[in-house]
Coordinates of C-alpha atoms in Angstrom, one line a residue:
X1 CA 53.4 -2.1 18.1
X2 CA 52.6 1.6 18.0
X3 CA 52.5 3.4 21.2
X4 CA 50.4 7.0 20.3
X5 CA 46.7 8.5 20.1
X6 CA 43.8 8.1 18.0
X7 CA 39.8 9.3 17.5
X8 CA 37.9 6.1 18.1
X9 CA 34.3 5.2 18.5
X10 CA 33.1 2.4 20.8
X11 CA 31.8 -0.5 19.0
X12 CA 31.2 -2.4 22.4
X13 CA 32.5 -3.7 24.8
X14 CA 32.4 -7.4 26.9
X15 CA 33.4 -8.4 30.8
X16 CA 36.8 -10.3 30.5
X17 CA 37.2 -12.0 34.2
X18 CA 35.7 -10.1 37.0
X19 CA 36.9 -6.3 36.8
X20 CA 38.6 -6.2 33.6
X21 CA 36.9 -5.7 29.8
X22 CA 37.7 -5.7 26.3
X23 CA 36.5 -3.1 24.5
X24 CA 36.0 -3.2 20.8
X25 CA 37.1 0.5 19.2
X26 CA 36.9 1.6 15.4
X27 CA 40.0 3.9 15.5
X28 CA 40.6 6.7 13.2
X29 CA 44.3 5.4 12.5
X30 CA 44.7 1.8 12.9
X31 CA 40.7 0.6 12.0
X32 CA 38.7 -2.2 14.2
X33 CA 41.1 -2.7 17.2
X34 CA 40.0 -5.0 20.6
X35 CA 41.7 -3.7 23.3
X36 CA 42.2 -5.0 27.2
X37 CA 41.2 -2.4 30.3
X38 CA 42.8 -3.6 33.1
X39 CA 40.4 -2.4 36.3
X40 CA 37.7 -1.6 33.9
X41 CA 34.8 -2.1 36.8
X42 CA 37.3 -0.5 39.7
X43 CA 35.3 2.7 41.2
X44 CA 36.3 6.1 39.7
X45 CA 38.6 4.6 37.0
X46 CA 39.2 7.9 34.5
X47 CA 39.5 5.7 31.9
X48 CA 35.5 4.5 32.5
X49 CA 33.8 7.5 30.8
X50 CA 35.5 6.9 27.4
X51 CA 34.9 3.2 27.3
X52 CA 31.2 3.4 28.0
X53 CA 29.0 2.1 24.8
X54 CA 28.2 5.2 22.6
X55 CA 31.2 7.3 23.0
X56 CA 33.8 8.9 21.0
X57 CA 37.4 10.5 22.4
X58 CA 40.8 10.2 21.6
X59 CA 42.1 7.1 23.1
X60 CA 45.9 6.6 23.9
X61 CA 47.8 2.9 24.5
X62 CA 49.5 0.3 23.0
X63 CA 48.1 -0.1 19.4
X64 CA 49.2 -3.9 18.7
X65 CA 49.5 -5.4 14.9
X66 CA 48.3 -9.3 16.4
X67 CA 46.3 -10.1 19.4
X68 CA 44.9 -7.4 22.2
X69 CA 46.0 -3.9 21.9
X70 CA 46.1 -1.7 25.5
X71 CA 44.5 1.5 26.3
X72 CA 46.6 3.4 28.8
X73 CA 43.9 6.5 28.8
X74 CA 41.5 9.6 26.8
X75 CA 41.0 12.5 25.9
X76 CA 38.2 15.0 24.5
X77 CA 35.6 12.3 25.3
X78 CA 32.4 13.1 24.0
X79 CA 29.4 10.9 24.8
X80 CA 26.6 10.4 22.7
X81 CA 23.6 11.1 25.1
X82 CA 20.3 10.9 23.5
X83 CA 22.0 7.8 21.8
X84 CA 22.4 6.3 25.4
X85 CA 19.2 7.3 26.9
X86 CA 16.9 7.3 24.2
X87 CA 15.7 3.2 23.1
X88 CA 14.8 4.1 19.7
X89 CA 17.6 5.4 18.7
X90 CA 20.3 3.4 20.3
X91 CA 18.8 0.7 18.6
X92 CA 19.3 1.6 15.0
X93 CA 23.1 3.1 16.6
X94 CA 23.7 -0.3 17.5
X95 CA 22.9 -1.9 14.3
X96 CA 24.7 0.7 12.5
X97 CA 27.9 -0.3 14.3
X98 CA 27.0 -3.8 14.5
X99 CA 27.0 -3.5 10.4
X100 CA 30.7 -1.5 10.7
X101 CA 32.1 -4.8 12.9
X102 CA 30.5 -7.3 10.2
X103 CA 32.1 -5.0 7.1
X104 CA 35.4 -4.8 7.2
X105 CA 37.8 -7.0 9.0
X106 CA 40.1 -6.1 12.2
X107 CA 43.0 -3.2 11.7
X108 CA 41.7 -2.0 8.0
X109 CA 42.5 0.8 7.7
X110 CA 39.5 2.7 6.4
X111 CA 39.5 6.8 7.6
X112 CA 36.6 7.5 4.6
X113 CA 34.4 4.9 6.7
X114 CA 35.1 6.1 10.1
X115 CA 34.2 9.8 9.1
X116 CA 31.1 7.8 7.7
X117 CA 30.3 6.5 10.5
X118 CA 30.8 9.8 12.8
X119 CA 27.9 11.4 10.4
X120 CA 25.6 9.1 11.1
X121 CA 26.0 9.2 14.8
X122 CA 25.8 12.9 15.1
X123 CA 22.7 13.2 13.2
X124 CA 21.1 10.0 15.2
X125 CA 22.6 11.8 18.7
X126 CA 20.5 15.0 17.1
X127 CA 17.2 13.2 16.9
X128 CA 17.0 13.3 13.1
X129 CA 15.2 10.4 11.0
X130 CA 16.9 7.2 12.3
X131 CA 15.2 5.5 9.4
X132 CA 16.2 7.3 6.8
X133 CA 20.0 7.7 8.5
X134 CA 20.1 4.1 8.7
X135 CA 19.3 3.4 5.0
X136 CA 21.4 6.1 3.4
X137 CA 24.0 3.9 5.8
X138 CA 23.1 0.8 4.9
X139 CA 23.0 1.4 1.2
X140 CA 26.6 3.5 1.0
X141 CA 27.8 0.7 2.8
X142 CA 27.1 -1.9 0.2
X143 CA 30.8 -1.7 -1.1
X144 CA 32.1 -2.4 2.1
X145 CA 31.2 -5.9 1.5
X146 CA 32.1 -5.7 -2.1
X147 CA 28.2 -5.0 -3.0
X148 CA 28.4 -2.2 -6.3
X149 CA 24.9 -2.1 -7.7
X150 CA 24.4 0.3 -11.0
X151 CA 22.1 2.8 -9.2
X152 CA 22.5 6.0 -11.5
X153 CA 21.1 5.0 -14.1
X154 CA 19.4 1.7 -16.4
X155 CA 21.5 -0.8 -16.7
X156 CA 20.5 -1.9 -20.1
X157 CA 20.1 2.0 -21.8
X158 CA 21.4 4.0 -19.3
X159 CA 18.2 5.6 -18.9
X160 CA 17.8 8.2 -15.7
X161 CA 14.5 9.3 -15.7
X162 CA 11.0 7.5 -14.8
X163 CA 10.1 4.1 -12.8
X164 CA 12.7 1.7 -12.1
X165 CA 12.9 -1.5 -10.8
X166 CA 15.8 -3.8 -9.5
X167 CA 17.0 -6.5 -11.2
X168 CA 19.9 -9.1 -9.9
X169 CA 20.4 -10.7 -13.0
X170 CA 21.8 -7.2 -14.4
X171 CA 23.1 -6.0 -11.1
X172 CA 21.4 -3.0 -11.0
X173 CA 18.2 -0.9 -12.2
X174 CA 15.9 -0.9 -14.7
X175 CA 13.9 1.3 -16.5
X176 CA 10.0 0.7 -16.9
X177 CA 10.5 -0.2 -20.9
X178 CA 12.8 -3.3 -19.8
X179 CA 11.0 -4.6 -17.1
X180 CA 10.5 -7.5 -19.4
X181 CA 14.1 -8.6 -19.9
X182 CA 13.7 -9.9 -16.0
X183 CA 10.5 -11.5 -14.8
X184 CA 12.6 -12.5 -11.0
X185 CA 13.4 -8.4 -10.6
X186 CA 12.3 -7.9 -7.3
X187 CA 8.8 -6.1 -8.6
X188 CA 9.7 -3.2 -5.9
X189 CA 7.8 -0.2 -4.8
X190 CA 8.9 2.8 -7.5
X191 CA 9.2 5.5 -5.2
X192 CA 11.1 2.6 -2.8
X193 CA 14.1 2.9 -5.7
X194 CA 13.4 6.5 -6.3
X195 CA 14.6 7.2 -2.8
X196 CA 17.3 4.1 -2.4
X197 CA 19.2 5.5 -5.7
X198 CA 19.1 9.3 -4.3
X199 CA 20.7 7.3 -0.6
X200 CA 23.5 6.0 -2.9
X201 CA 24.8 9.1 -3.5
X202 CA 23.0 11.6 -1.0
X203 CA 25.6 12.9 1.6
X204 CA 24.6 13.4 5.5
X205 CA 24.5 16.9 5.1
X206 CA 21.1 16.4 3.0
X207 CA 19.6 14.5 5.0
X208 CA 17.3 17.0 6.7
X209 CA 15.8 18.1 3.1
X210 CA 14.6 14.3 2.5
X211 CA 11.2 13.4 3.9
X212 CA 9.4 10.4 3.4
X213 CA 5.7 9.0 4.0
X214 CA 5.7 6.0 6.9
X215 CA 4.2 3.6 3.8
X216 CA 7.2 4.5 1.5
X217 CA 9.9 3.6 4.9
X218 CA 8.3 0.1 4.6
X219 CA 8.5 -0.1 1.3
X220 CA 12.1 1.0 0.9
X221 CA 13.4 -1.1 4.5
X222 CA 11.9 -4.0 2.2
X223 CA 13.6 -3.4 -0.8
X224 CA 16.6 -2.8 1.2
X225 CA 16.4 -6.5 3.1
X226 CA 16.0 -7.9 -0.1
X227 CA 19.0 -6.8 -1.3
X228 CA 20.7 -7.3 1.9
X229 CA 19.4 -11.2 2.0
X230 CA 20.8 -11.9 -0.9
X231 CA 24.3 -9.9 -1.3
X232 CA 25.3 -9.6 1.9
X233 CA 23.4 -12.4 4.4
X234 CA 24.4 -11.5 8.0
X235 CA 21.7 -12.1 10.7
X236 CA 22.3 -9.6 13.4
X237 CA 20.3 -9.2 16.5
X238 CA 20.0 -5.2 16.5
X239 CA 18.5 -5.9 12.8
X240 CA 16.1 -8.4 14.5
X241 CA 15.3 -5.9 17.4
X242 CA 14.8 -3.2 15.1
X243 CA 11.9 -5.4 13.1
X244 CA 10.3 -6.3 16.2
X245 CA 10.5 -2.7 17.7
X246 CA 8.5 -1.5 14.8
X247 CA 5.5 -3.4 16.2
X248 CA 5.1 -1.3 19.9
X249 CA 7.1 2.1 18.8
X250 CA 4.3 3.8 18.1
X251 CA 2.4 3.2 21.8
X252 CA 6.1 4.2 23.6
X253 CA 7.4 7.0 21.2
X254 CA 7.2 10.7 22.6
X255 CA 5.3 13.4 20.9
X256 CA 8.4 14.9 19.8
X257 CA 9.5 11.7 18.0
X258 CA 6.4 11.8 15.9
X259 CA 5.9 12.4 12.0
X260 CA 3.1 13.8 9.9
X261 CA 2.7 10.8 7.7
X262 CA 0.2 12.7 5.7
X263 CA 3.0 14.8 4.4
X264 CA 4.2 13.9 0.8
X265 CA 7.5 12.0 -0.1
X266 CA 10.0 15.0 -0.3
X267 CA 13.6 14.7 -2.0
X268 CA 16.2 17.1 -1.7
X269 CA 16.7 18.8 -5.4

């Protein structure tokens, strides 16, 4: 047991009984942690504000090796607003977490991830491209489940340059002159892997320099299910909401969510 203080971000939290919870927290020191809040419904608790979904503070308790760890109280808690209030993207926050909870086990250890995570948070809780947060996510956090695909260059000549396409049976891309070495590749968009082997190295700081055409999102969330299907097959509802939401965003959206699809796919140099 380690009695201190960490960062942590709320992964969610669950009723236990009828005024107590357990909330799940990926801390900054110990990794995935479940902890117990005793009198979690109880009117002006000052714990409540830093257990609410979407928030990050410094939490202090009882971190606990086996079974529930205790939160005794926070700190410096900073709430994610447009996160909370805004549907769209609390939806792709909560399958980015969801994804965190599913990729590494309980108490790991894993600072480089949590920082990770924090990025793509702030840039969702600043209204930038959910999409395209979400893939560079999605695709970075391949390795997390053990996933390394050869994204830099062809697998067979180490070609950089030109079409590619991905191919299972070589683990990676390939250029346009070996195609033929796999008729099963997955016979994806080009500009789909253009922009899926920039997100494997891209960093959240280049994110705003990246824009892509609405037909190209569909073509690389495709490409990106495929691969997720087959490496990593994990059915999660917030994945599942997200597909369906796609159908009716467009009639809720605000003005100020909208893109000009007519504008050309844009990479950052």
């Amino acid at each position: 047991m380690a009695l201190g203080e960490t960062k942590g971000i709320i992964l969610f939290t669950k009723d236990y009984k009828e005024k107590d919870k357990l909330v799940k927290i990926f801390t900054e020191s110990f990794g995935k942690l479940m902890f117990f809040v005793k009198g979690a419904h109880r009117k002006n608790n000052p714990i409540g504000p830093a257990i609410l979904p979407f928030t990050e503070a410094i939490y202090i308790g009882d971190f606990r090796e086996e079974g529930l760890s205790f939160l005794n109280g926070s700190k410096d808690v900073y709430p994610l607003r447009v996160i909370q209030e805004d549907i769209f993207v609390n939806a792709y926050a909560t399958y980015i977490l969801n994804l965190v909870d599913a990729a590494i086990e309980d108490r790991t250890y894993d600072p480089n991830l949590y920082h990770f995570v924090q990025q793509a948070l702030k840039l969702l809780n600043e209204n930038k491209d959910a999409e395209i947060i979400t893939n560079i996510f999605e695709i970075q956090l391949l390795s997390r489940f053990g996933i390394t695909p050869e994204w830099k260059h062809c697998s067979v000549c180490q070609e950089t340059r030109g079409k590619f396409d991905y191919s299972s049976k070589y683990s990676g891309v390939l250029c346009e002159r070996h195609w033929h070495l796999d008729d099963h590749r997955y016979h994806a968009d080009p500009r789909a892997i253009h922009f899926i082997r920039l997100f494997s190295t891209v960093s959240y700081d280049k994110v705003q320099d990246i824009n892509v055409k609405s037909e190209t999102k569909t073509a690389i969330r495709k490409t990106i299910d495929e691969l997720y299907d087959e490496y990593v097959g994990i059915n999660l509802k917030s994945k599942k909401f997200i597909d369906q939401m796609k159908s009716w965003e467009d009639t809720l959206k605000l003005p100020k969510r909208e893109k000009k699809d007519e504008e050309d796919d844009k990479t950052v140099s």
